[in-house]
XYZ file of C-alpha atoms in Angstrom:
547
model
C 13.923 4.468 -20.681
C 10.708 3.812 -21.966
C 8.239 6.989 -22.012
C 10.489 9.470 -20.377
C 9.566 12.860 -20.428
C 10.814 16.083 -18.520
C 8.783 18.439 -17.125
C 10.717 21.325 -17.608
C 9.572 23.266 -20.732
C 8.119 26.311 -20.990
C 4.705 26.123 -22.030
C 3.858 22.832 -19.809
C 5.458 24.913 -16.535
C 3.251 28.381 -17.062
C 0.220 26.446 -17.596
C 1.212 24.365 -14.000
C 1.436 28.591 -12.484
C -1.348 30.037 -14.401
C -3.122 27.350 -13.230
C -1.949 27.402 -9.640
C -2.245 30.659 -9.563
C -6.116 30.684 -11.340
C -6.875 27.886 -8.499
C -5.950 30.266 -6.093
C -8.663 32.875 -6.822
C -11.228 30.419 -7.306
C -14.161 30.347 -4.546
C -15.900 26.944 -5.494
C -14.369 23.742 -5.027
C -15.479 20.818 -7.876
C -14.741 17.156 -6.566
C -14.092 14.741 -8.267
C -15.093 11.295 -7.951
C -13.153 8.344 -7.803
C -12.014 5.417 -10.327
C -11.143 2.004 -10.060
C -14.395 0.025 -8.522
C -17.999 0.395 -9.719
C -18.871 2.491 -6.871
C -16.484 5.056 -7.541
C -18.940 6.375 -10.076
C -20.659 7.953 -7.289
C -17.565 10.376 -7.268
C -17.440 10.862 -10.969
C -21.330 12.205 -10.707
C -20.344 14.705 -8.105
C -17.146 16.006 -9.690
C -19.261 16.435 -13.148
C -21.979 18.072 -11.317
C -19.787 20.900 -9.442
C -21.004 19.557 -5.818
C -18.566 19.127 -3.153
C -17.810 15.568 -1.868
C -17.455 14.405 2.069
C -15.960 11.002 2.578
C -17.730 8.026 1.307
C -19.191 5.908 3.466
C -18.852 2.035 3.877
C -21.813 1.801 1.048
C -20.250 4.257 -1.350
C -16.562 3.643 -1.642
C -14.437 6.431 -3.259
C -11.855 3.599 -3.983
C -10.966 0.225 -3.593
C -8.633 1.069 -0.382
C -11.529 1.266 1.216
C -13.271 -1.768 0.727
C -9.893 -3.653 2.582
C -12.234 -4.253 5.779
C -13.961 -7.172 3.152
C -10.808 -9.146 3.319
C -10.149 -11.626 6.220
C -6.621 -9.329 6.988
C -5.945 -6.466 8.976
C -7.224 -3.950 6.071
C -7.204 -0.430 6.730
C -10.525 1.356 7.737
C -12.137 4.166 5.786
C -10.779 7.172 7.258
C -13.218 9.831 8.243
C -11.985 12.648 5.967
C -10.761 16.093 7.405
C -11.328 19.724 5.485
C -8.274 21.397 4.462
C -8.315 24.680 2.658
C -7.620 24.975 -0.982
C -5.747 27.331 -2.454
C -6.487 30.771 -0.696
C -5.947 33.973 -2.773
C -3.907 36.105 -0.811
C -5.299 38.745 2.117
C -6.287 41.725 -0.267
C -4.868 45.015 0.095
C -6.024 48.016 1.860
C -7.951 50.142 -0.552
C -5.636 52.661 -1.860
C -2.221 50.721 -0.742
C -0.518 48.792 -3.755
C 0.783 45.496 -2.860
C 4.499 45.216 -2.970
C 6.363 42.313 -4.977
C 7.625 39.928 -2.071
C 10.905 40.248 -1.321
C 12.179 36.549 -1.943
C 15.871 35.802 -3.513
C 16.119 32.381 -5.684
C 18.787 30.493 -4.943
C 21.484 30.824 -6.793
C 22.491 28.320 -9.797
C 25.734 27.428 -8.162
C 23.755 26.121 -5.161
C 21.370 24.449 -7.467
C 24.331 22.560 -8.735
C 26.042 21.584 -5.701
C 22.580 20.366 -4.308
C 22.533 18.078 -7.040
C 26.009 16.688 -7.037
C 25.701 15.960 -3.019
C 22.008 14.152 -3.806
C 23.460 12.155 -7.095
C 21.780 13.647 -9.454
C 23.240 15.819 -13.035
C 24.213 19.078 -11.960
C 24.276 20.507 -15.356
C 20.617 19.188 -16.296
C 19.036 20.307 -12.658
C 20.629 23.553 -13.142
C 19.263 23.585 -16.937
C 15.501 22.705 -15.691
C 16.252 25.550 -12.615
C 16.743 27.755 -15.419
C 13.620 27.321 -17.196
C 11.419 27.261 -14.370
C 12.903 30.805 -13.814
C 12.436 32.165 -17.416
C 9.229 30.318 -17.259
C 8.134 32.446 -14.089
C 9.851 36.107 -15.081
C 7.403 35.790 -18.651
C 4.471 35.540 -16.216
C 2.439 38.734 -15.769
C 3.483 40.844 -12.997
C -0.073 40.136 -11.303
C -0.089 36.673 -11.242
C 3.895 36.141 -11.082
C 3.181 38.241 -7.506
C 0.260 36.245 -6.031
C 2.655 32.785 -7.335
C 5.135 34.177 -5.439
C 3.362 35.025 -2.240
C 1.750 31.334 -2.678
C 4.416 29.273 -3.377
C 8.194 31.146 -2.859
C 10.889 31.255 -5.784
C 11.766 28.145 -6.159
C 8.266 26.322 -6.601
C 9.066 23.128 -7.462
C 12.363 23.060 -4.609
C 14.840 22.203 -7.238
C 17.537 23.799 -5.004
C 16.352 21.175 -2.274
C 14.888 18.297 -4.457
C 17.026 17.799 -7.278
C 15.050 14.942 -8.224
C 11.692 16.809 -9.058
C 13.393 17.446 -11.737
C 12.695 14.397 -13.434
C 8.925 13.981 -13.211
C 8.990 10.938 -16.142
C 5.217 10.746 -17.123
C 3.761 14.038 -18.814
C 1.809 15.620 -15.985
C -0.098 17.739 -17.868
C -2.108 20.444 -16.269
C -6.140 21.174 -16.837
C -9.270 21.342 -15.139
C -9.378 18.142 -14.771
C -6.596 17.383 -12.921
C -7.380 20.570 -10.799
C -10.485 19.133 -10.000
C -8.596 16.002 -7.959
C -6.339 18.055 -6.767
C -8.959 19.881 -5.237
C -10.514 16.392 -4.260
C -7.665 14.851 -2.573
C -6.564 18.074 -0.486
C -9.891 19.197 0.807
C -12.491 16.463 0.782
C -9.941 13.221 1.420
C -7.427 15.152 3.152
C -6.866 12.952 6.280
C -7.395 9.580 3.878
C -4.514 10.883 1.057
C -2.555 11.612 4.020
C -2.157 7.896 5.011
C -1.595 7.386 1.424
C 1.336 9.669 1.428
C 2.627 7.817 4.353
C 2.522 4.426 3.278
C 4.605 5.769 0.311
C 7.649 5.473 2.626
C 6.979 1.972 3.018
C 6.070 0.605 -0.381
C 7.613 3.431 -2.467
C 11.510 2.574 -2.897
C 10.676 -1.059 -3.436
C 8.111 -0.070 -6.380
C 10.229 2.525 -7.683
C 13.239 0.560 -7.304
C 11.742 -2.525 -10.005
C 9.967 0.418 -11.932
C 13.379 1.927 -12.412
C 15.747 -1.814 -13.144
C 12.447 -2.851 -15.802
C 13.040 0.907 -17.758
C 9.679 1.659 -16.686
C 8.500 5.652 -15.434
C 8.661 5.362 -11.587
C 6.134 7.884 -11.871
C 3.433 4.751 -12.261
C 3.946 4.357 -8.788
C 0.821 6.458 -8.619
C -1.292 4.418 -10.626
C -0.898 2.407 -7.515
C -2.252 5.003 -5.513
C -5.007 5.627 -6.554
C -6.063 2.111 -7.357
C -5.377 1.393 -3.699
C -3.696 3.866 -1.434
C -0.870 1.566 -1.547
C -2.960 -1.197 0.919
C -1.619 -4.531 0.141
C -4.966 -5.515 1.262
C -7.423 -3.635 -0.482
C -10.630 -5.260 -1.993
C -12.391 -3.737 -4.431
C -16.135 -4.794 -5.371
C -15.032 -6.079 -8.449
C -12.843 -8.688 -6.383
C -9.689 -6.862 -7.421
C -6.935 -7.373 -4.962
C -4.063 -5.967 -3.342
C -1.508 -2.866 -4.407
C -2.201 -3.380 -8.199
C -5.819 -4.348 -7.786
C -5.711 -7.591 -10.016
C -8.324 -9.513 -10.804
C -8.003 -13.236 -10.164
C -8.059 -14.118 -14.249
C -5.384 -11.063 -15.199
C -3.100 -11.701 -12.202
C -2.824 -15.204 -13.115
C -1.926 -14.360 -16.328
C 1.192 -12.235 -14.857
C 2.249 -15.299 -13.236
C 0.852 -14.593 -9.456
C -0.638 -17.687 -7.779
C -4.081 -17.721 -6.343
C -5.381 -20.219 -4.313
C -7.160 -21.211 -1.203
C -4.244 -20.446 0.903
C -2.268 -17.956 -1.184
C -2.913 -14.568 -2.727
C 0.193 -13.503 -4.268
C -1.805 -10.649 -5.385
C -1.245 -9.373 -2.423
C 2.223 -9.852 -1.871
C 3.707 -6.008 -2.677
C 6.899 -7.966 -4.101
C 5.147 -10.391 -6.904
C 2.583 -7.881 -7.620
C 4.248 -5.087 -8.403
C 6.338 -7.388 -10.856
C 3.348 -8.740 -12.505
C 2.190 -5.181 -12.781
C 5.681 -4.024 -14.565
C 4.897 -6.842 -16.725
C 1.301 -6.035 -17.562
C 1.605 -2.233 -18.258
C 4.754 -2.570 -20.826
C 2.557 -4.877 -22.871
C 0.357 -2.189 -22.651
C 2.475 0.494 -23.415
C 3.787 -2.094 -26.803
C 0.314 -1.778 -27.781
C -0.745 1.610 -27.629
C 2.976 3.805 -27.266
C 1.697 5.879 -24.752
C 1.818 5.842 -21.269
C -1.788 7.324 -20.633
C -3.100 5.540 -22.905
C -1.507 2.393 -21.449
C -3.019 3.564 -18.105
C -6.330 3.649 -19.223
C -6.063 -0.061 -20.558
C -5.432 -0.751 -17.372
C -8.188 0.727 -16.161
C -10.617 -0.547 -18.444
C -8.903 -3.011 -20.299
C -6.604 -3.202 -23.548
C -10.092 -4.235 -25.419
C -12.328 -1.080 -24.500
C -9.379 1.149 -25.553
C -8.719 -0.262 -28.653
C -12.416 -0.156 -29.603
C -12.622 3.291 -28.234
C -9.820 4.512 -30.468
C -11.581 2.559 -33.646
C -14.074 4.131 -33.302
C -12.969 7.568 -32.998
C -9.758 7.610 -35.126
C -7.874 9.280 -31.651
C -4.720 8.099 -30.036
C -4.395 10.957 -27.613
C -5.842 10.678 -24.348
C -7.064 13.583 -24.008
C -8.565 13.848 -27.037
C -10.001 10.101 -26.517
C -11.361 11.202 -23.493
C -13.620 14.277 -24.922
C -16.419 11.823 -25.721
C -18.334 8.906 -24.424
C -16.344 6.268 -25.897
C -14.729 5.402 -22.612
C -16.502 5.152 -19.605
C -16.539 7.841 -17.215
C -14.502 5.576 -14.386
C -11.469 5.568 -17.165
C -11.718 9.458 -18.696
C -11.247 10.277 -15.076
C -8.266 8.252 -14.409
C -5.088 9.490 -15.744
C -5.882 13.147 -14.347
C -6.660 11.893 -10.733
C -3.047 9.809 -11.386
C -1.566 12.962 -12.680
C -2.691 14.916 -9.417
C -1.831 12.166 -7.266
C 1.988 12.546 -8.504
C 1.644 16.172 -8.363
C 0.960 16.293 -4.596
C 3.325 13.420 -3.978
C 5.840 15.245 -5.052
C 5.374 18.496 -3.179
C 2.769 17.874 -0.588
C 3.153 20.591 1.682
C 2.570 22.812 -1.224
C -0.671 21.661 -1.778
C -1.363 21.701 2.459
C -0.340 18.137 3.263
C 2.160 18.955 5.797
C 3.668 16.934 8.937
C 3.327 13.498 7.042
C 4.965 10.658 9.018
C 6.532 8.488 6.363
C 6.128 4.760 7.490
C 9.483 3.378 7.688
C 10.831 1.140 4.677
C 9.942 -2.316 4.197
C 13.467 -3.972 6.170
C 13.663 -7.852 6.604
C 15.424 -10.978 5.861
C 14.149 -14.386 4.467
C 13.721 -17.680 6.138
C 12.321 -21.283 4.199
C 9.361 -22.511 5.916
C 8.970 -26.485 5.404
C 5.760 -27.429 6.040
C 2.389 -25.612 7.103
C 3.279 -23.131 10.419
C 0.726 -20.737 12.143
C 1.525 -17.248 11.635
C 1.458 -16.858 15.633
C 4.192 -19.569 15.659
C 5.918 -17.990 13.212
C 5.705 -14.732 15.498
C 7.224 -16.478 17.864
C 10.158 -18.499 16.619
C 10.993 -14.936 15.042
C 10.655 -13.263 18.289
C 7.987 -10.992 17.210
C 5.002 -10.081 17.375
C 2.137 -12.163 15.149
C 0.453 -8.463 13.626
C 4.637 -7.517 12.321
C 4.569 -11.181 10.562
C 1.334 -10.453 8.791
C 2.402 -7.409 7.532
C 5.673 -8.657 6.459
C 3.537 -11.396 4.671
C 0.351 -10.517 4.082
C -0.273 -13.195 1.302
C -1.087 -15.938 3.691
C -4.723 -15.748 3.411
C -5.218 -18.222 6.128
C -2.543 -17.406 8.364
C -0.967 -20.730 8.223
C 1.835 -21.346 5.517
C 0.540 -23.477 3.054
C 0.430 -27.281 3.999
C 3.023 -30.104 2.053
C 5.560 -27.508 0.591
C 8.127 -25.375 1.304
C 8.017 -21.453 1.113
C 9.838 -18.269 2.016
C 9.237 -15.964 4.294
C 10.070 -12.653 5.434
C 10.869 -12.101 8.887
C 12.143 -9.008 11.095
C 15.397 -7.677 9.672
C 18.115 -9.502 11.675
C 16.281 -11.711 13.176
C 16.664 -14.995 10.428
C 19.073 -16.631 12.688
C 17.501 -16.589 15.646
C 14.216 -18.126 13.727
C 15.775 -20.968 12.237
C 17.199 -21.956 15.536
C 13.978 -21.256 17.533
C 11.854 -22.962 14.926
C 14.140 -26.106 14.275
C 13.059 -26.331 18.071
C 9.549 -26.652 17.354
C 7.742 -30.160 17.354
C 6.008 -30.819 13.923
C 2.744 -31.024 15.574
C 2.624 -27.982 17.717
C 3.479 -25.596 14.495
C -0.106 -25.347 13.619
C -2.621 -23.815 15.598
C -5.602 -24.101 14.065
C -7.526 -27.394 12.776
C -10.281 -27.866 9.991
C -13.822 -28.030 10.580
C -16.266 -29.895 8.363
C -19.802 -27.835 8.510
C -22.546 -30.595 9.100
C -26.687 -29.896 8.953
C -27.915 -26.977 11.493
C -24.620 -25.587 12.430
C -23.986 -22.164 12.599
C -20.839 -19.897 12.459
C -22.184 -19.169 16.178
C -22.674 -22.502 17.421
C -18.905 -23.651 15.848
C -17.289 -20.612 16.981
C -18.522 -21.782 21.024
C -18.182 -25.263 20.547
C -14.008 -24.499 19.481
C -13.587 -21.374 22.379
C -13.321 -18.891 19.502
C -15.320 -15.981 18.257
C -17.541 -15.380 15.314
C -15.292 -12.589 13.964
C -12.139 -14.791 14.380
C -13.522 -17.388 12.065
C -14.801 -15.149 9.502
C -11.369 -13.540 8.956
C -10.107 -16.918 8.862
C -12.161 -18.364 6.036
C -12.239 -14.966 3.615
C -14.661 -12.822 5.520
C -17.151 -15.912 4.991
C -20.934 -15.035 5.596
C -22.518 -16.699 8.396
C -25.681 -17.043 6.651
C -24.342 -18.724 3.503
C -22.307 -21.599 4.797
C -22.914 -25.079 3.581
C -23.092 -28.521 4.593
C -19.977 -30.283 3.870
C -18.007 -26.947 4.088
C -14.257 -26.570 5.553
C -13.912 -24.296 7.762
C -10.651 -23.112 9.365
C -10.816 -22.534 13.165
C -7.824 -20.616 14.553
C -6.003 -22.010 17.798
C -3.865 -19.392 19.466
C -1.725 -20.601 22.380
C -3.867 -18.448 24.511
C -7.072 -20.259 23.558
C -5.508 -23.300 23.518
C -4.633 -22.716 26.926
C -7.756 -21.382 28.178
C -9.873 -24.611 26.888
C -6.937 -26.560 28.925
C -7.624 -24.765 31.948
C -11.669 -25.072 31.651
C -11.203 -29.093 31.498
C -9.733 -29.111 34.889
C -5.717 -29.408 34.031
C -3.468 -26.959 36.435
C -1.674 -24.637 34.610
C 1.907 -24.269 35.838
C 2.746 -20.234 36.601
C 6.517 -19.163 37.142
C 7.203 -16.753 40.299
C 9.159 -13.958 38.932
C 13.010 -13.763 39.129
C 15.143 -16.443 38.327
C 14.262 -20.290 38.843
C 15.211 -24.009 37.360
C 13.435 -26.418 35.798
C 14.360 -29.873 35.104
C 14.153 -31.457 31.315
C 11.477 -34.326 31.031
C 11.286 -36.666 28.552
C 9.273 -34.932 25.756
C 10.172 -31.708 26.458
C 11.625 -29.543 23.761
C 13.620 -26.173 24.380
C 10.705 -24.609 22.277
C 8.064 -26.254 24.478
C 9.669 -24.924 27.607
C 10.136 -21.204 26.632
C 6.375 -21.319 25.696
C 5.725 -23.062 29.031
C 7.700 -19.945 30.974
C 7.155 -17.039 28.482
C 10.446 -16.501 27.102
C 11.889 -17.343 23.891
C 14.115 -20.030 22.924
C 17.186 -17.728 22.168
C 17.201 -16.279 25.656
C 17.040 -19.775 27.143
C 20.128 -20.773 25.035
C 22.111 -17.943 26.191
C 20.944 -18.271 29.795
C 21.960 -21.469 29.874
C 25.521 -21.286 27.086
C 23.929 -23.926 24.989
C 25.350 -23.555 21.594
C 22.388 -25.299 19.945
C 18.682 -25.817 20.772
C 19.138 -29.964 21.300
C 17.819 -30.570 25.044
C 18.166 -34.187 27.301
C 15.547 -35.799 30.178
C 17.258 -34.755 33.497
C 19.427 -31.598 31.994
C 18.387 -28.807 34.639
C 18.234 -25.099 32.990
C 18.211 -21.755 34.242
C 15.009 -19.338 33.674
C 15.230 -15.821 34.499
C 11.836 -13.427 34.584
């Protein structure tokens, strides 16, 4: 495997406690800033100037998560961020009473061992790394192997719990720097890493998954977090999308498609294969996975001219001057600190985190251009559960005159091909286009189509109303619901079932999918109301409805 590194040495493991332990007696907190969009130099400035940091607000973004409201999706807010403690040093004594070593066993190496056989992992290099983290800990000085104690318990890194710490991958070195974001992410971001840490459960054994069949570190999962808080929607100002945060030029490069109705930048799938693919050639270039990190940060270019001109090929020492911009000497130790906390966060005060569940689902082929609230439907879902399964589909319509895949609740791909083979062709889209003639505003077309301002925007990629132009298409979503209120306002009756079960009789034109929209249901409970072993329908067939 490419890069791979263990964590468990000596030296690297008593710097982590010395400087666990120093963070512990500190009294001033130094934020850093962010890195990954121009306006996370904002951050930077604070971190190098000592002050502390409260969330950014909508004008000064600490990272491109936030700027996910921009895109026409359901992006994720800017969470207000909550305080949270650093490090504490302990309660002191009572003058005159010594403070007595804590009285905490280690586990023993047999249990280390049989941990790590039951969780899949090498017993005989867990217990080997166990080892060392003990010898590493008994060379500390009595003082500070105390207060490490009281702070973190023997077994700091939970080997005889987590076998897998063991192998941390990327060399997570520890320095002020990386203090500093440590500091940053558990006391001025708190509540905002938190929802990072959660969305880990989602996105993180997919990413991890490819990272680990590609021989990549599946460490570099937290590059990912800290270019976007794992949102496949973030936006950054520089117009970089999705998980990765590609640009449209570099992510075209990696093969991801990006056009007016797809953004496969966003797709957590594609993208995180197109970013596998970009950072190896990275790594080729420059044999280092920092390094290779802060190409990606800044681009291959700036860090090839940086180390020209400097005659370095360690980050750290790269790093020391002004060669690379701030944004980029900052970014491997907020990474580093990222991982750090991600891998023990209730160490480091992030406790009670709600993992989101795994991305679960199966696959359907889509012929032809579908609403996404159709789509909800013939899966027998609902349409915010499709969008997150697919959040690609910029318009949320499937592309028109070609066939893609989609993913779809897990279980549920029979029941949409049969519910969606019973959908007419021309009642799978519900939206039309609109062709912006002189004087009209977003306003004016949003009443004249019984939609709203905000609906349209999000439609046509958060357009602004004051910069549309004659001549331009506009997409104007159609829900059923609206549909059906603009039916009602023209003076049609609208037909409303009395609960409990009732009949209807088959007309000519009606389709099973037509009728369970008609009554509320879906097609599949029709068909098994009614034992009909496929979704074709006759004029005059009479069919049972239940409510």
């Amino acid at each position: 495997m490419r890069g791979l590194n263990w964590l468990w040495n000596g030296a690297l493991l008593l710097a982590l406690a010395t400087g666990l332990a120093c963070a512990a007696k500190q009294s001033t907190s130094m934020a850093p800033g962010s890195a990954s969009t121009d306006a996370e130099s904002t951050e930077t400035d604070r971190a190098e100037s000592g002050a502390s940091t409260s969330a950014p607000t909508s004008g000064e973004a600490s990272s491109v998560e936030d700027q996910a409201e921009a895109l026409p999706a359901d992006g994720q807010p800017a969470m207000t961020a909550g305080v949270e403690p650093g490090y504490g040093a302990p309660d002191a004594a009572e003058a005159g009473n010594a403070v007595p070593t804590p009285e905490l066993t280690a586990p023993g190496a047999e249990d280390v061992a049989l941990a790590a056989e039951a969780q899949g992992a090498d017993p005989a290099a867990v217990v080997e790394g166990y080892l060392q983290e003990q010898q590493t800990m008994e060379a500390l000085e009595e003082a500070t192997r105390r207060e490490f104690l009281e702070l973190f318990g023997p077994d700091p890194l939970g080997l005889a719990t987590h076998p897998e710490n063991l192998k941390y991958e990327l060399p997570l070195d520890m320095n002020d720097k990386v203090d500093r974001w440590i500091k940053y992410f558990e006391s001025d971001i708190h509540e905002r890493f938190s929802t990072y840490l959660s969305r880990l459960g989602r996105y993180g054994p997919m990413i991890r998954e490819r990272l680990r069949v590609a021989g990549l570190p599946t460490d570099l999962i937290y590059l990912a977090m800290i270019e976007s808080g794992l949102n496949p929607r973030a936006y950054s100002r520089a117009r970089a999308v999705g998980i990765w945060q590609f640009i449209r030029g570099t992510g075209r490069l990696y093969g991801l498609k990006v056009d007016y109705w797809v953004d496969e930048r966003r797709d957590p799938f594609k993208s995180t294969d197109a970013a596998i693919a970009h950072l190896s050639d990275l790594y080729d270039e420059f044999g280092s996975w920092y390094l290779a990190a802060a190409a990606y940060n800044a681009g291959s270019g700036r860090v090839r001219r940086a180390i020209a001109r400097t005659g370095q090929r360690d980050y750290w020492d790269l790093i020391r001057g002004t060669s690379l911009r701030r944004e980029t000497r900052s970014y491997v130790p907020k990474m580093i600190a990222a991982a750090l906390i991600a891998k023990n966060p209730e160490m480091y005060g992030f406790r009670d985190i709600v993992a989101e569940p795994p991305l679960e689902f199966d696959v359907a082929a889509v012929p032809d251009a579908t609403s996404m609230d159709v789509l909800a439907e013939a899966a027998e879902t609902e349409e915010e559960v499709m969008r997150g399964l697919n959040p690609e589909y910029l318009r949320y319509v499937t592309p028109p005159d070609r066939q893609v895949t989609i993913r779809v609740p897990l279980g549920k791909a029979d029941a949409f091909r049969v519910n969606y083979a019973s959908i007419p062709a021309d009642k799978r889209v519900t939206w039309l286009i609109h062709v912006v003639t002189r004087g009209q505003t977003l306003g004016q077309i949003a009443r004249r189509y019984g939609t709203s301002v905000a609906a349209l925007r999000a439609a046509n990629g958060n357009v602004n109303p004051r910069r549309i132009q004659i001549g331009q298409q506009l997409v104007v979503p159609r829900s059923g619901a609206q549909t059906t209120r603009v039916a009602s306002s023209s003076g049609q009756s609208t037909t409303r079932t009395a609960p409990g079960p009732t009949t209807v009789t088959v007309r000519r034109g009606d389709t099973l999918w037509s009728l369970a929209r008609r009554h509320g249901v879906s097609t599949t409970d029709l068909m098994r109301w009614n034992n009909l072993s496929s979704s074709t329908i006759h004029p005059g067939d009479r069919l049972t409805v239940r409510r």
